[in-house]
C-alpha cells in the first residue's frame, strides 16, 4: 500500500500522468471515492501520460458507462459504473471482452462491481481532506500492480 497527498487538481493529474507513462494494454485501475473526490481528474492525468491529446478530452461520462479514447499510445477504456447497482449490467457492456482486450482499463466507482473485478489490478482510493487536498491510497493486487507503484515512488 502506498499513500500520496495532493493539494490541487493539477497535482493529482501530474501524479496520474507519471503512472500513465508506464501503463500498457491489460492494466486495470479501479477507482473509489465519492462524487467530487477526483476520480475523473485522476483519469485526465492518466490519459495525458498515455499520450491522449487535448482534443480528445476525458470527462465525466454522465450518461455513458464507457468512453473510449483511442488517440494515445494505448487505447484507454474509461468506465464509470455509478449508475450500476451491481455487476449484472456489465454483461451488456461486454466488460469481459474489454478486460481481455488491447487497452488500459480505468473504472470509476469500481466498488459497485467488486465481484466482477479481475484479481490483478491496482485499487486507487481518493478521499478529500479539504476543498483542494486529497489523500490517495494505492493498493496493488498482483505483481504487475506492485511494479506499477514504482512509478509513484520518488
Ligand atoms: P469524481 O470523478 O470523483 O466525481 P471529479 O474529478 O469529477 O470527481 O471532480 C473533482 C473536483 O475536485 C474537480 O472540480 C477538481 O478540480 C476538484 N479538486 C480540487 N482539488 C483536487 C485535488 N487535489 N485532486 C483532484 N481534484 C481536486
Ligand atoms: Mg467522475
Coordinates of C-alpha atoms and ligand atoms in Angstrom, one line a residue:
X1 CA 0.0 0.0 0.0
X2 CA 1.1 3.5 -0.8
X3 CA -0.3 6.8 0.2
X4 CA 0.1 10.2 -1.5
X5 CA -1.3 13.6 -0.8
X6 CA -2.1 16.2 -3.5
X7 CA -3.0 19.8 -2.9
X8 CA -4.7 20.7 -6.2
X9 CA -6.4 19.1 -9.2
X10 CA -3.3 19.7 -11.3
X11 CA -1.2 17.9 -8.7
X12 CA -3.5 14.9 -8.9
X13 CA -3.3 15.0 -12.7
X14 CA 0.5 15.2 -12.6
X15 CA 0.7 12.2 -10.3
X16 CA -1.6 10.2 -12.6
X17 CA 0.4 11.2 -15.6
X18 CA 3.5 9.6 -14.1
X19 CA 1.6 6.4 -13.9
X20 CA 0.2 6.8 -17.3
X21 CA 3.6 6.8 -18.9
X22 CA 4.1 3.3 -17.6
X23 CA 0.8 1.7 -18.5
X24 CA 0.3 -1.0 -21.1
X25 CA -2.6 -2.9 -22.5
X26 CA -4.2 -5.2 -19.9
X27 CA -3.6 -2.9 -16.9
X28 CA -6.7 -2.4 -14.8
X29 CA -7.1 0.6 -12.4
X30 CA -10.1 0.6 -10.1
X31 CA -11.0 4.0 -8.7
X32 CA -13.0 4.5 -5.5
X33 CA -14.2 7.7 -3.9
X34 CA -17.3 9.8 -3.5
X35 CA -18.7 12.3 -6.0
X36 CA -16.2 15.0 -6.5
X37 CA -13.3 13.0 -4.9
X38 CA -11.3 13.4 -8.1
X39 CA -11.7 10.1 -10.0
X40 CA -12.3 11.8 -13.3
X41 CA -9.5 14.4 -12.6
X42 CA -7.1 11.4 -12.0
X43 CA -8.2 9.8 -15.2
X44 CA -7.5 13.1 -17.1
X45 CA -3.9 12.9 -15.9
X46 CA -3.6 9.3 -16.7
X47 CA -4.8 10.0 -20.3
X48 CA -2.1 12.6 -20.6
X49 CA 0.5 10.1 -19.7
X50 CA -0.9 7.7 -22.3
X51 CA -0.4 10.4 -24.9
X52 CA -4.1 11.2 -25.4
X53 CA -4.2 14.7 -27.0
X54 CA -6.2 17.6 -25.6
X55 CA -8.6 17.3 -28.5
X56 CA -9.9 14.0 -27.1
X57 CA -10.8 15.2 -23.6
X58 CA -11.6 12.9 -20.7
X59 CA -14.7 14.0 -18.8
X60 CA -17.4 12.5 -16.6
X61 CA -19.4 10.2 -18.9
X62 CA -22.7 11.2 -17.2
X63 CA -25.0 9.3 -19.4
X64 CA -22.5 6.8 -20.6
X65 CA -20.9 3.9 -18.8
X66 CA -17.9 3.8 -21.1
X67 CA -15.8 6.3 -23.0
X68 CA -13.2 5.0 -25.4
X69 CA -10.1 7.0 -26.1
X70 CA -8.1 5.6 -29.0
X71 CA -5.9 8.6 -29.7
X72 CA -3.0 7.8 -27.4
X73 CA -0.1 5.3 -27.2
X74 CA -2.5 2.5 -26.0
X75 CA -6.3 2.6 -26.0
X76 CA -7.9 3.9 -22.8
X77 CA -11.3 2.4 -21.8
X78 CA -12.8 4.7 -19.2
X79 CA -15.7 3.1 -17.3
X80 CA -18.0 5.0 -14.9
X81 CA -20.3 2.4 -13.3
X82 CA -22.0 4.9 -10.9
X83 CA -25.4 4.0 -12.4
X84 CA -25.0 0.3 -11.9
X85 CA -26.3 -1.2 -8.7
X86 CA -24.3 -4.4 -9.2
X87 CA -22.2 -6.2 -11.8
X88 CA -25.2 -7.6 -13.6
X89 CA -25.4 -4.7 -16.0
X90 CA -21.9 -5.3 -17.2
X91 CA -22.9 -8.1 -19.4
X92 CA -24.5 -5.7 -21.8
X93 CA -21.2 -3.7 -21.9
X94 CA -19.2 -6.8 -22.9
X95 CA -17.0 -5.9 -19.9
X96 CA -15.1 -9.2 -20.0
X97 CA -14.1 -8.5 -23.6
X98 CA -12.6 -5.2 -22.6
X99 CA -10.7 -6.9 -19.8
X100 CA -9.2 -9.3 -22.3
X101 CA -8.7 -6.5 -24.9
X102 CA -5.9 -4.3 -26.1
X103 CA -6.3 -1.3 -23.8
X104 CA -5.8 0.1 -20.4
X105 CA -9.0 0.0 -18.2
X106 CA -10.0 2.6 -15.7
X107 CA -13.2 2.1 -13.7
X108 CA -14.8 4.8 -11.6
X109 CA -16.9 3.6 -8.7
X110 CA -15.3 0.1 -9.1
X111 CA -16.6 -0.9 -5.6
X112 CA -20.1 -1.2 -7.2
X113 CA -18.9 -4.1 -9.3
X114 CA -16.5 -5.6 -6.8
X115 CA -17.3 -9.2 -7.8
X116 CA -16.6 -8.6 -11.5
X117 CA -13.1 -7.1 -11.0
X118 CA -10.0 -9.1 -12.1
X119 CA -7.6 -10.5 -9.5
X120 CA -4.7 -8.4 -11.0
X121 CA -5.5 -4.8 -10.6
X122 CA -4.4 -1.6 -8.9
X123 CA -7.0 -0.2 -6.5
X124 CA -6.9 3.6 -6.0
X125 CA -9.0 5.3 -3.3
X126 CA -9.4 9.1 -3.3
X127 CA -10.5 10.9 -0.2
X128 CA -11.0 14.7 0.1
X129 CA -9.3 16.2 3.1
X130 CA -10.3 19.8 2.3
X131 CA -11.5 21.7 -0.8
X132 CA -8.3 21.2 -2.6
X133 CA -6.4 18.4 -0.9
X134 CA -6.8 14.7 -1.4
X135 CA -5.4 11.6 0.2
X136 CA -4.8 9.0 -2.5
X137 CA -4.2 5.4 -1.4
X138 CA -2.9 2.8 -3.8
X139 CA -3.4 -0.9 -3.1
X140 CA -1.8 -3.3 -5.6
X141 CA -3.2 -6.7 -6.3
X142 CA -0.6 -8.9 -8.1
X143 CA 2.9 -8.5 -9.3
X144 CA 2.2 -6.2 -12.2
X145 CA 0.3 -3.7 -10.0
X146 CA 3.2 -3.7 -7.5
X147 CA 5.5 -2.9 -10.3
X148 CA 3.4 0.0 -11.4
X149 CA 3.5 1.6 -8.0
X150 CA 7.3 2.1 -8.5
X151 CA 6.2 4.9 -10.9
X152 CA 4.8 6.8 -7.9
X153 CA 7.7 6.2 -5.5
X154 CA 10.2 9.0 -5.7
Ligands
LIG1 P1 -15.2 12.4 -9.4 O1 -14.9 11.9 -10.7 O2 -14.5 11.6 -8.3 O3 -16.7 12.6 -9.1 P2 -14.1 14.9 -10.3 O4 -12.7 14.6 -10.7 O5 -15.1 15.0 -11.4 O6 -14.5 13.8 -9.2 O7 -14.1 16.2 -9.5 C1 -13.2 16.6 -8.6 C2 -13.3 18.1 -8.3 O8 -12.4 18.4 -7.2 C3 -12.8 18.9 -9.5 O9 -13.6 20.0 -9.6 C4 -11.4 19.2 -9.2 O10 -11.0 20.4 -9.8 C5 -11.5 19.4 -7.7 N1 -10.2 19.2 -6.9 C6 -9.8 20.1 -6.1 N2 -8.6 19.7 -5.5 C7 -8.4 18.5 -6.1 C8 -7.3 17.5 -5.9 N3 -6.3 17.7 -5.1 N4 -7.4 16.4 -6.7 C9 -8.4 16.2 -7.5 N5 -9.4 17.0 -7.7 C10 -9.4 18.2 -7.0
LIG2 MG1 -16.2 11.1 -12.2

